[in-house]
Amino acid sequence: MNAPSNTPPVVRSTCPYCGVGCGVLASPDGRGGAMISGDPDHPANFGRLCSKGSALGETLRLDTRLLHPMLRRPDGTYSRTAWNAALGRVADGFRRIVERDGPDAVAFYLSGQLLTEDYYVANKLMKGFIGTANVDTNSRLCMASSVAGHRRAFGADIVPGCYADLDEADLIILVGSNAAWCHPVLFQRMVKNKRERGARIVVIDPRRTATAEEADHFLPIAPGMDTVLFAGLLTHLADANAFDAAFIESHTSGLGATLARCRNIAPSLDAIAAKTGLDAGDILRFFDLFSATQRVVTCYSQGVNQSAQGTDKVNAIINCHLATGRIGKPGAGPLSLTGQPNAMGGREVGGLANQLAAHMGFTPDEIERVGRFWHAPNMAQREGLKAVQMFEAIARGEIKALWVMATNPAVSLPNAGAVRKALAKLELFIVSDNVLSNDTVGSGAHVLFPAAAWGEKNGTVTNSERRISRQRAFLPLPGEAKPDWWIVSQVALRMGFAAAFAYASAADIFREHAALSAFENDGSRDFDIGAVADIEDQAFESLSPFQWPNTAAIGSANSTRLFAEGDFYTPDSRGRFLAPQAPALHSEANAAFPFILNTGRIRDQWHTMTRTGLSPRLSTHLAEPFVEIHPDDATRAGLYPDSFARVTTVNGSCILRVCISDGQRRGELFAPIHWSDENASSARIGELIQPITDPISGQPESKATPAAIAQEDYRLSGFVLSKQAIDLPGHTWWARSAANGGEAFVFASNDRLELWREWTHRHVYGGPSLSEYLDEPRGIYRAAFFEGDSLAFCLFLGPATQRPRWDVARALLAAKTLQQSQRRILLSGESADGMADAGPTVCACYGVGLNTIRNAIASGDASDVASIGRTLRAGTNCGSCIPELKKIVDRHEAQDESRTPHPASAH
Ligand code: SF4
């Protein structure tokens, strides 16, 4: 579309990462790549992209792709096979196991990265034709508590508000959300409101994150205590006569019992302060702000959802909006920030084990209705197993066949070590993915299906504000890759269900999905996009983003809000107050595990890095797995900046770089979730998390695991840069990242210098053309190998207390031609001529490093965020790094930069 004859075609699509769902413009370069920019007409982002979206063009490589169907040989290696053979093996295997052990012996584990059409077909096959609801998704780890909270309060899984509310709110509350890093484009919208309209921002989070840096009021709450705080808010609103009595009277039910419970949980300000660890005055200030402000949006995300009391937390927040009638009105309402790009689309088709399809459940009427619509012979009659329980059933041998699509449960599920062992027991284990290798594939998959990747797929996704957008292909399918919906349909065909899966395109599936949403829907079901059930192929191709249920607004950026006048989807049309339980205590620290481990995302990576990890630009912000700890705790544990620590829980342990941060509460640790066995030696954080789940949503508690931390000593540390793929010696601590021109490792070791020298000679390049520098008394060894005029390999190794800087060497690896002076100076460890040491990347959009920013401040060229932007452009594109720029300015002013050597804190 939009293809003037003499310019490259520009294709409108959506970003494949977070739930903001930004529109992108893709301009293919004809060589397998594409230029990516923000779509100025997309209502989610109006042209903005964050660092991850901006770097999408760097991730379109094929060298890590699974391009052909593969079968596992007995020795664990894989051989290429024909599509027909792979599909037949899967269909036969499923049929055999279902006949022998029943339909509940098989399961699908799907992903919020799938398109709605992929999700729809997988769900239909399993729930309508195979006859089990054992279909769950990684959205269980992300959104399940919000879904359950919505259904309890509203009678349907529906987000009442929209992004435009963030422009119109006078008070924005962020609970358990590091939106500055995890939903950056939306966060910049909030910041714009703050700057231009004076909206105030309150951040409630155990960590002082980048988001908190923008807060007018920061509440560093104790883990798991959100319910207490919002129970206290409800009682405060009651006592302050801040309720909307008319709204409560006309449109809600259950306030009396809820308020009574909340008074029990939060009997006084002092009691709230004691439980939440917050200052009583700070709590009161927050309560008064909420009480006095009509236009309030409360955004919440994984810090609320990923909890053993996640559903109650969600309802505790919604209670306060129902009580004040601040819902569905401009600038007012609760707003769940979805983690994944299509978590909501997956829910729309019933991609969770406790949903059927089109927001219907498992009542006899709904089962009968969906069965009739699908002409399904074997409808599932009850809910299936949710993610954690599904993998426990696999471990017990009850589920014998599993098909994993577009996700990496061996990394992301709690107790990931047990998940790996469970996967290895499966009689039939299928993975559809677009990477040749990840921890899940490495857990013994029998069949690998090459799935189409972003840029090759066609279909729709739904973002956090119910806006359905097209994801369009702008690259040809490489190798033998196929869309997920095609793969599932082909298996269905071979299982004898050809007529129900005879789809020719994603548009065919979208029409059926839309028709089901309207089928016998008298308005009692919220999800109804029947208006597009007859959409022509051409119209589907050019479909503009639209927000359901307002299909009348297709083609406009208008937003739809719900429930301002009640009309909830409950049987009595009233919104329900829900009485939360007092927070449970099972995640308390104890003598053996005296810390509470929190987990989360970092700014420039996504999930298990299979895509973002391909971008050299994104890999320079935080290139290695780390654990954040408060300075006082670090001192007590004998940890110093850049040292290493072993973090242990009852499930296992990881070894991580130490980052000391006063943004961390005492007694708590934080570690990012992104690293796996593919890209680090000991950093699969999912392995540490207990499989404790919310009793209603089934979502795991990923934010509060009792843990211990101890020094892990290494004598040496360093880095390796290499044009070719290499493996470091087996007992080395390492983390691998993408570099321009090759790959980069940071590593630590207790081996002798001489052993590393031998390894370099023996395993890497050797020979007379290797340049070396050895200073045994100081414990330094450096080696570099040049091929022609360019650097092919270098290794820097020194005492672990003096971490060598790699920024100049990384730049030299990327250079096509090195000058003699640059070659000479490389091993000296100094800056090469003409190549300033920019330091770790702060602004990923323009590649601006910490040292460059510090130098600009020191020289007087810049003094604040605005002048840094004018001088260096840093922070002027997506704005994700602005909180870090502020910190750098503040620290320069306080002349307190010596304590901050790790990028996570230095920024
Ligand atoms: S905020 Fe960033 S990651 Fe999220 S959809 Fe937009 S560009 Fe993609």
GROMACS .gro file of C-alpha atoms and ligand atoms in nm, residues 14-24 44-45 48-54 56 179 181-187 339 341 603 606 878 880, ligand 1:
model
   43
   14THR     CA    1   0.270  -0.271   1.422
   15CYS     CA    2   0.565  -0.319   1.655
   16PRO     CA    3   0.598  -0.680   1.780
   17TYR     CA    4   0.706  -0.598   2.133
   18CYS     CA    5   0.499  -0.441   2.409
   19GLY     CA    6   0.127  -0.389   2.453
   20VAL     CA    7   0.139  -0.022   2.355
   21GLY     CA    8   0.101  -0.152   2.000
   22CYS     CA    9   0.281   0.125   1.814
   23GLY     CA   10   0.226   0.162   1.442
   24VAL     CA   11   0.538   0.136   1.227
   44ALA     CA   12  -0.120   0.442   1.971
   45ASN     CA   13   0.199   0.634   1.903
   48ARG     CA   14   0.691   0.781   1.810
   49LEU     CA   15   0.885   0.461   1.869
   50CYS     CA   16   1.095   0.362   2.167
   51SER     CA   17   1.450   0.232   2.144
   52LYS     CA   18   1.331  -0.124   2.082
   53GLY     CA   19   1.089  -0.027   1.807
   54SER     CA   20   1.346   0.203   1.648
   56LEU     CA   21   1.360  -0.331   1.461
  179ALA     CA   22   0.650   0.233   3.214
  181TRP     CA   23   1.131   0.128   3.028
  182CYS     CA   24   0.847  -0.115   2.960
  183HIS     CA   25   0.586   0.106   2.786
  184PRO     CA   26   0.809   0.397   2.685
  185VAL     CA   27   0.590   0.559   2.422
  186LEU     CA   28   0.292   0.572   2.658
  187PHE     CA   29   0.512   0.698   2.937
  339GLY     CA   30   0.291  -0.659   2.856
  341PRO     CA   31   0.176  -0.701   2.174
  603ARG     CA   32   1.481  -0.085   2.877
  606TRP     CA   33   1.243  -0.796   2.518
  878CYS     CA   34   1.182   0.814   2.194
  880SER     CA   35   1.326   0.643   2.703
  908SF4     S1   36   0.652   0.136   2.315
  908SF4    FE1   37   0.830   0.055   2.207
  908SF4     S2   38   0.822  -0.168   2.234
  908SF4    FE2   39   0.620  -0.085   2.284
  908SF4     S3   40   0.505  -0.105   2.094
  908SF4    FE3   41   0.592   0.104   2.101
  908SF4     S4   42   0.787   0.091   1.991
  908SF4    FE4   43   0.722  -0.120   2.038
   0.00000   0.00000   0.00000
